[in-house]
mmCIF file of C-alpha atoms in Angstrom:
data_model
loop_
_atom_site.group_PDB
_atom_site.id
_atom_site.type_symbol
_atom_site.label_atom_id
_atom_site.label_comp_id
_atom_site.label_asym_id
_atom_site.label_seq_id
_atom_site.Cartn_x
_atom_site.Cartn_y
_atom_site.Cartn_z
ATOM 1 C CA MET J 89 149.760 19.288 235.214
ATOM 2 C CA LYS J 90 149.481 17.450 238.480
ATOM 3 C CA LYS J 91 148.580 13.789 238.950
ATOM 4 C CA LEU J 92 146.781 12.242 241.881
ATOM 5 C CA LEU J 93 146.516 8.505 242.563
ATOM 6 C CA LEU J 94 143.268 7.480 244.214
ATOM 7 C CA THR J 95 142.799 3.903 245.389
ATOM 8 C CA LEU J 96 139.037 3.865 245.628
ATOM 9 C CA VAL J 97 136.529 4.070 242.819
ATOM 10 C CA VAL J 98 133.074 5.321 243.646
ATOM 11 C CA ALA J 99 130.438 3.301 241.818
ATOM 12 C CA GLY J 100 126.750 3.896 241.341
ATOM 13 C CA MET J 101 126.134 5.672 238.062
ATOM 14 C CA CYS J 102 122.780 6.017 236.339
ATOM 15 C CA PHE J 103 123.065 4.444 232.885
ATOM 16 C CA GLY J 104 120.893 5.821 230.122
ATOM 17 C CA MET J 105 117.449 6.680 231.341
ATOM 18 C CA VAL J 106 116.910 3.545 233.430
ATOM 19 C CA GLY J 107 116.158 4.467 237.022
ATOM 20 C CA CYS J 108 116.566 8.197 236.410
ATOM 21 C CA ALA J 109 113.711 10.325 237.646
ATOM 22 C CA SER J 110 112.177 12.637 235.068
ATOM 23 C CA GLN J 111 112.339 16.354 235.790
ATOM 24 C CA LYS J 112 109.363 18.609 235.268
ATOM 25 C CA PRO J 113 109.877 21.944 233.481
ATOM 26 C CA LEU J 114 110.193 24.909 235.808
ATOM 27 C CA THR J 115 107.271 27.261 236.095
ATOM 28 C CA PRO J 116 107.799 30.969 235.253
ATOM 29 C CA GLU J 117 107.855 31.728 238.977
ATOM 30 C CA GLU J 118 110.480 29.038 239.603
ATOM 31 C CA ILE J 119 112.600 30.329 236.723
ATOM 32 C CA ALA J 120 112.477 33.857 238.176
ATOM 33 C CA ALA J 121 113.425 32.551 241.626
ATOM 34 C CA GLU J 122 116.311 30.494 240.199
ATOM 35 C CA ARG J 123 117.564 33.492 238.240
ATOM 36 C CA GLU J 124 117.581 35.605 241.402
ATOM 37 C CA ARG J 125 119.346 32.859 243.359
ATOM 38 C CA GLN J 126 122.108 32.561 240.781
ATOM 39 C CA ILE J 127 122.588 36.332 240.565
ATOM 40 C CA GLN J 128 122.973 36.589 244.331
ATOM 41 C CA MET J 129 125.330 33.585 244.347
ATOM 42 C CA THR J 130 127.716 34.975 241.729
ATOM 43 C CA THR J 131 127.570 38.722 242.450
ATOM 44 C CA ARG J 132 129.098 40.955 245.102
ATOM 45 C CA ILE J 133 129.565 44.715 245.541
ATOM 46 C CA TYR J 134 132.787 45.976 247.104
ATOM 47 C CA GLU J 135 132.398 49.471 248.452
ATOM 48 C CA GLY J 136 135.442 51.681 248.269
ATOM 49 C CA LYS J 137 137.223 49.407 245.802
ATOM 50 C CA THR J 138 138.049 50.106 242.147
ATOM 51 C CA PRO J 139 137.658 47.518 239.371
ATOM 52 C CA GLU J 140 141.450 47.249 239.097
ATOM 53 C CA GLU J 141 141.832 46.547 242.819
ATOM 54 C CA VAL J 142 139.189 43.838 242.640
ATOM 55 C CA LEU J 143 140.681 42.195 239.541
ATOM 56 C CA LEU J 144 144.198 42.174 240.981
ATOM 57 C CA ALA J 145 142.876 40.537 244.142
ATOM 58 C CA ALA J 146 140.871 38.003 242.104
ATOM 59 C CA ASP J 147 144.003 37.164 240.103
ATOM 60 C CA ARG J 148 145.774 36.343 243.362
ATOM 61 C CA VAL J 149 142.874 34.157 244.538
ATOM 62 C CA PHE J 150 143.386 31.892 241.528
ATOM 63 C CA ARG J 151 147.181 31.801 241.695
ATOM 64 C CA LEU J 152 147.066 30.889 245.387
ATOM 65 C CA ALA J 153 144.453 28.194 244.762
ATOM 66 C CA ASP J 154 146.692 26.299 242.354
ATOM 67 C CA ASP J 155 149.944 26.898 240.497
ATOM 68 C CA ASP J 156 148.359 25.572 237.298
ATOM 69 C CA TYR J 157 145.912 28.462 236.967
ATOM 70 C CA ASN J 158 146.728 30.779 234.065
ATOM 71 C CA VAL J 159 145.138 34.228 234.228
ATOM 72 C CA SER J 160 144.360 36.466 231.254
ATOM 73 C CA HIS J 161 143.360 40.100 231.866
ATOM 74 C CA GLN J 162 141.095 42.380 229.856
ATOM 75 C CA GLY J 163 140.184 45.957 230.706
ATOM 76 C CA THR J 164 137.340 45.212 233.113
ATOM 77 C CA SER J 165 137.511 41.426 233.381
ATOM 78 C CA LEU J 166 139.777 38.413 233.632
ATOM 79 C CA GLN J 167 139.692 34.744 232.704
ATOM 80 C CA ALA J 168 141.427 32.076 234.790
ATOM 81 C CA GLN J 169 141.916 28.531 233.552
ATOM 82 C CA ARG J 170 143.689 25.344 234.607
ATOM 83 C CA ASN J 171 143.921 21.794 233.282
ATOM 84 C CA TRP J 172 143.918 18.847 235.673
ATOM 85 C CA LEU J 173 144.381 15.081 235.590
ATOM 86 C CA ILE J 174 143.392 12.455 238.182
ATOM 87 C CA TYR J 175 144.401 8.788 238.068
ATOM 88 C CA ILE J 176 141.828 6.390 239.543
ATOM 89 C CA VAL J 177 143.451 2.922 239.686
ATOM 90 C CA ILE J 178 143.157 1.715 236.038
ATOM 91 C CA ALA J 179 141.111 4.699 234.908
ATOM 92 C CA ALA J 180 141.634 8.435 234.820
ATOM 93 C CA SER J 181 139.757 11.657 234.487
ATOM 94 C CA LYS J 182 140.950 14.899 232.953
ATOM 95 C CA GLY J 183 139.364 18.282 232.584
ATOM 96 C CA THR J 184 139.546 22.056 232.625
ATOM 97 C CA ASP J 185 138.332 24.658 235.101
ATOM 98 C CA THR J 186 137.455 28.021 233.551
ATOM 99 C CA TRP J 187 136.498 31.182 235.432
ATOM 100 C CA VAL J 188 135.352 34.545 234.119
ATOM 101 C CA VAL J 189 135.347 37.488 236.528
ATOM 102 C CA GLN J 190 133.735 40.739 235.375
ATOM 103 C CA THR J 191 133.735 44.114 237.134
ATOM 104 C CA PHE J 192 131.395 47.082 236.794
ATOM 105 C CA PRO J 193 131.870 50.496 238.416
ATOM 106 C CA VAL J 194 128.945 51.413 240.662
ATOM 107 C CA GLU J 195 128.335 54.275 243.061
ATOM 108 C CA ASN J 196 130.965 54.129 245.816
ATOM 109 C CA GLY J 197 132.492 50.893 244.626
ATOM 110 C CA THR J 198 132.649 47.978 242.193
ATOM 111 C CA LYS J 199 130.199 45.206 241.322
ATOM 112 C CA VAL J 200 131.792 41.808 240.661
ATOM 113 C CA ILE J 201 130.295 38.849 238.804
ATOM 114 C CA ALA J 202 132.161 35.518 238.880
ATOM 115 C CA MET J 203 131.216 32.485 236.771
ATOM 116 C CA HIS J 204 132.792 29.023 236.693
ATOM 117 C CA ASN J 205 132.374 26.186 234.226
ATOM 118 C CA GLY J 206 134.118 22.849 234.142
ATOM 119 C CA GLN J 207 134.930 20.316 231.454
ATOM 120 C CA GLU J 208 135.595 16.675 232.296
ATOM 121 C CA GLN J 209 136.440 13.570 230.273
ATOM 122 C CA GLY J 210 136.866 10.018 231.500
ATOM 123 C CA ILE J 211 139.716 7.754 230.328
ATOM 124 C CA ASN J 212 139.347 4.000 230.775
ATOM 125 C CA ALA J 213 141.515 0.967 230.047
ATOM 126 C CA ALA J 214 139.933 -1.426 227.536
ATOM 127 C CA PRO J 215 141.252 -4.907 226.647
ATOM 128 C CA THR J 216 142.240 -5.405 223.009
ATOM 129 C CA ALA J 217 143.547 -8.338 220.969
ATOM 130 C CA ASN J 218 147.005 -7.852 219.478
ATOM 131 C CA PHE J 219 148.468 -9.247 216.245
ATOM 132 C CA ASN J 220 149.926 -12.439 217.790
ATOM 133 C CA GLY J 221 146.681 -13.490 219.439
ATOM 134 C CA GLY J 222 147.493 -12.112 222.859
ATOM 135 C CA MET J 223 145.628 -9.479 224.794
ATOM 136 C CA GLY J 224 146.635 -5.915 225.347
ATOM 137 C CA VAL J 225 145.190 -2.791 226.865
ATOM 138 C CA THR J 226 144.370 0.489 225.209
ATOM 139 C CA ALA J 227 143.006 3.752 226.564
ATOM 140 C CA THR J 228 139.512 4.806 225.546
ATOM 141 C CA THR J 229 138.110 8.258 226.182
ATOM 142 C CA GLY J 230 134.528 9.148 226.927
ATOM 143 C CA PRO J 231 132.700 12.262 225.768
ATOM 144 C CA MET J 232 133.833 15.651 227.012
ATOM 145 C CA MET J 233 131.215 16.917 229.456
ATOM 146 C CA THR J 234 130.806 20.647 230.075
ATOM 147 C CA ASN J 235 128.899 22.001 233.056
ATOM 148 C CA ILE J 236 128.201 25.542 234.224
ATOM 149 C CA THR J 237 128.458 25.632 238.016
ATOM 150 C CA THR J 238 125.166 26.651 239.603
ATOM 151 C CA SER J 239 125.744 25.387 243.154
ATOM 152 C CA PRO J 240 127.052 27.917 245.682
ATOM 153 C CA ALA J 241 129.952 26.221 247.485
ATOM 154 C CA ILE J 242 132.810 27.193 245.157
ATOM 155 C CA TYR J 243 131.490 30.741 244.776
ATOM 156 C CA GLN J 244 131.267 31.081 248.552
ATOM 157 C CA LEU J 245 134.915 30.059 248.826
ATOM 158 C CA PHE J 246 135.984 32.370 245.994
ATOM 159 C CA PHE J 247 134.292 35.407 247.528
ATOM 160 C CA ALA J 248 135.456 34.532 251.053
ATOM 161 C CA ARG J 249 139.052 34.609 249.828
ATOM 162 C CA LEU J 250 138.433 37.744 247.784
ATOM 163 C CA ASP J 251 136.971 39.391 250.905
ATOM 164 C CA ASN J 252 140.180 38.604 252.757
ATOM 165 C CA LEU J 253 142.520 39.986 250.096
ATOM 166 C CA LEU J 254 140.421 43.164 249.811
ATOM 167 C CA GLY J 255 140.512 43.721 253.566
ATOM 168 C CA LYS J 256 136.833 42.945 254.108
ATOM 169 C CA SER J 257 137.492 39.860 256.251
ATOM 170 C CA PRO J 258 140.385 38.938 258.553
ATOM 171 C CA ASN J 259 140.081 35.242 257.773
ATOM 172 C CA TRP J 260 141.544 33.254 254.893
ATOM 173 C CA ILE J 261 139.548 30.052 254.361
ATOM 174 C CA THR J 262 141.638 26.975 253.530
ATOM 175 C CA CYS J 263 140.172 23.988 251.728
ATOM 176 C CA LYS J 264 140.119 22.003 254.957
ATOM 177 C CA GLU J 265 138.001 24.697 256.565
ATOM 178 C CA ALA J 266 135.884 25.228 253.444
ATOM 179 C CA ASN J 267 134.859 21.563 253.381
ATOM 180 C CA LYS J 268 133.113 22.150 256.701
ATOM 181 C CA LEU J 269 131.715 25.618 255.907
ATOM 182 C CA PHE J 270 130.534 25.344 252.301
ATOM 183 C CA THR J 271 128.711 22.074 251.732
ATOM 184 C CA ASP J 272 126.189 22.875 248.994
ATOM 185 C CA GLY J 273 128.189 21.865 245.927
ATOM 186 C CA ASN J 274 131.789 20.801 245.351
ATOM 187 C CA LEU J 275 135.032 22.693 245.882
ATOM 188 C CA ASP J 276 137.037 20.830 243.245
ATOM 189 C CA PRO J 277 138.119 23.909 241.218
ATOM 190 C CA PHE J 278 140.143 25.126 244.231
ATOM 191 C CA CYS J 279 140.606 22.027 246.365
ATOM 192 C CA THR J 280 141.128 18.914 244.194
ATOM 193 C CA VAL J 281 144.617 18.395 242.743
ATOM 194 C CA ALA J 282 145.410 21.899 244.005
ATOM 195 C CA ASN J 283 148.165 23.612 246.005
ATOM 196 C CA ASP J 284 145.690 25.437 248.302
ATOM 197 C CA ARG J 285 148.188 28.139 249.246
ATOM 198 C CA THR J 286 147.555 30.715 251.962
ATOM 199 C CA PRO J 287 148.520 34.386 251.360
ATOM 200 C CA ASP J 288 151.936 33.726 252.909
ATOM 201 C CA GLY J 289 152.587 31.345 249.991
ATOM 202 C CA LYS J 290 152.544 28.104 251.975
ATOM 203 C CA SER J 291 150.787 25.163 250.331
ATOM 204 C CA ALA J 292 148.570 22.670 252.140
ATOM 205 C CA VAL J 293 151.433 20.152 252.028
ATOM 206 C CA GLN J 294 153.830 22.642 253.627
ATOM 207 C CA ARG J 295 151.335 23.556 256.348
ATOM 208 C CA ASN J 296 150.682 19.905 257.169
ATOM 209 C CA ARG J 297 154.415 19.190 257.321
ATOM 210 C CA GLU J 298 154.976 22.099 259.710
ATOM 211 C CA LEU J 299 152.100 20.921 261.891
ATOM 212 C CA GLU J 300 153.547 17.412 262.067
ATOM 213 C CA GLN J 301 156.963 18.771 263.033
ATOM 214 C CA ALA J 302 155.436 20.998 265.709
ATOM 215 C CA ASN J 303 153.617 18.003 267.226
ATOM 216 C CA GLN J 304 156.731 15.822 267.428
#
C-alpha cells in the first residue's frame, strides 16, 4: 500500500443539513434520461474482438494504472480492486477502489460494461488525557463511505486506454493528459497514489525523471 504526504488540507465541508440545498426527486422522464446516460457512459462495443481479448486487455489497463490492483477473473467478467492510503498532515484517508468489468458476445464483436465503486474512510488525530494527567493523541476513524461512480471522467479514461490496447486508438492517455481531457468527475482510481504506467512499463516517476535528464 502506498502512502502520499500532502501538505495542504482543503476545507469547506457541509456539516449536517445546515446550508445544504435540498434535492427534488427526479421525474420519470429524468430517471429515464439518467439511466440512458449511465448506460452510454459505462458501455462500449468492440467489433472484431472476443470477450477473452477484451478481458485480457482490461486486466492490463488495471495493472498498468497501479501496481496495487489485484485482478480476479471469471468466465465472462473480471473484478479489479486496490487499497490506498493518503496522509494529510495530521489526518489520513484510506479506501478501496473496486471495478467490475462484464463482457457479452454480440454480433461481430463484444459488448463491455464497466462499473466502479469506491470506499473511503477518514482517520483523524484526537487529543486524549493519559493516566498521569498529560495529554496524548489517538487516531479516530470516521464512517466508511461507499459511492458508486456515476460521473464520466474515470470511465472515459478506462475506455480510452482499453481502446489503445485493443488497437482501436494509437494513443495511450496518461494521467497528466487525462486531467486536461476528462474533467467531468475525478480520476482518482487511476491517478491518485498510482504508478500511472504506460504500455512500455514506465511509471509517471520514471517518465518525469527521463524528461528532466533530457532537458539538462
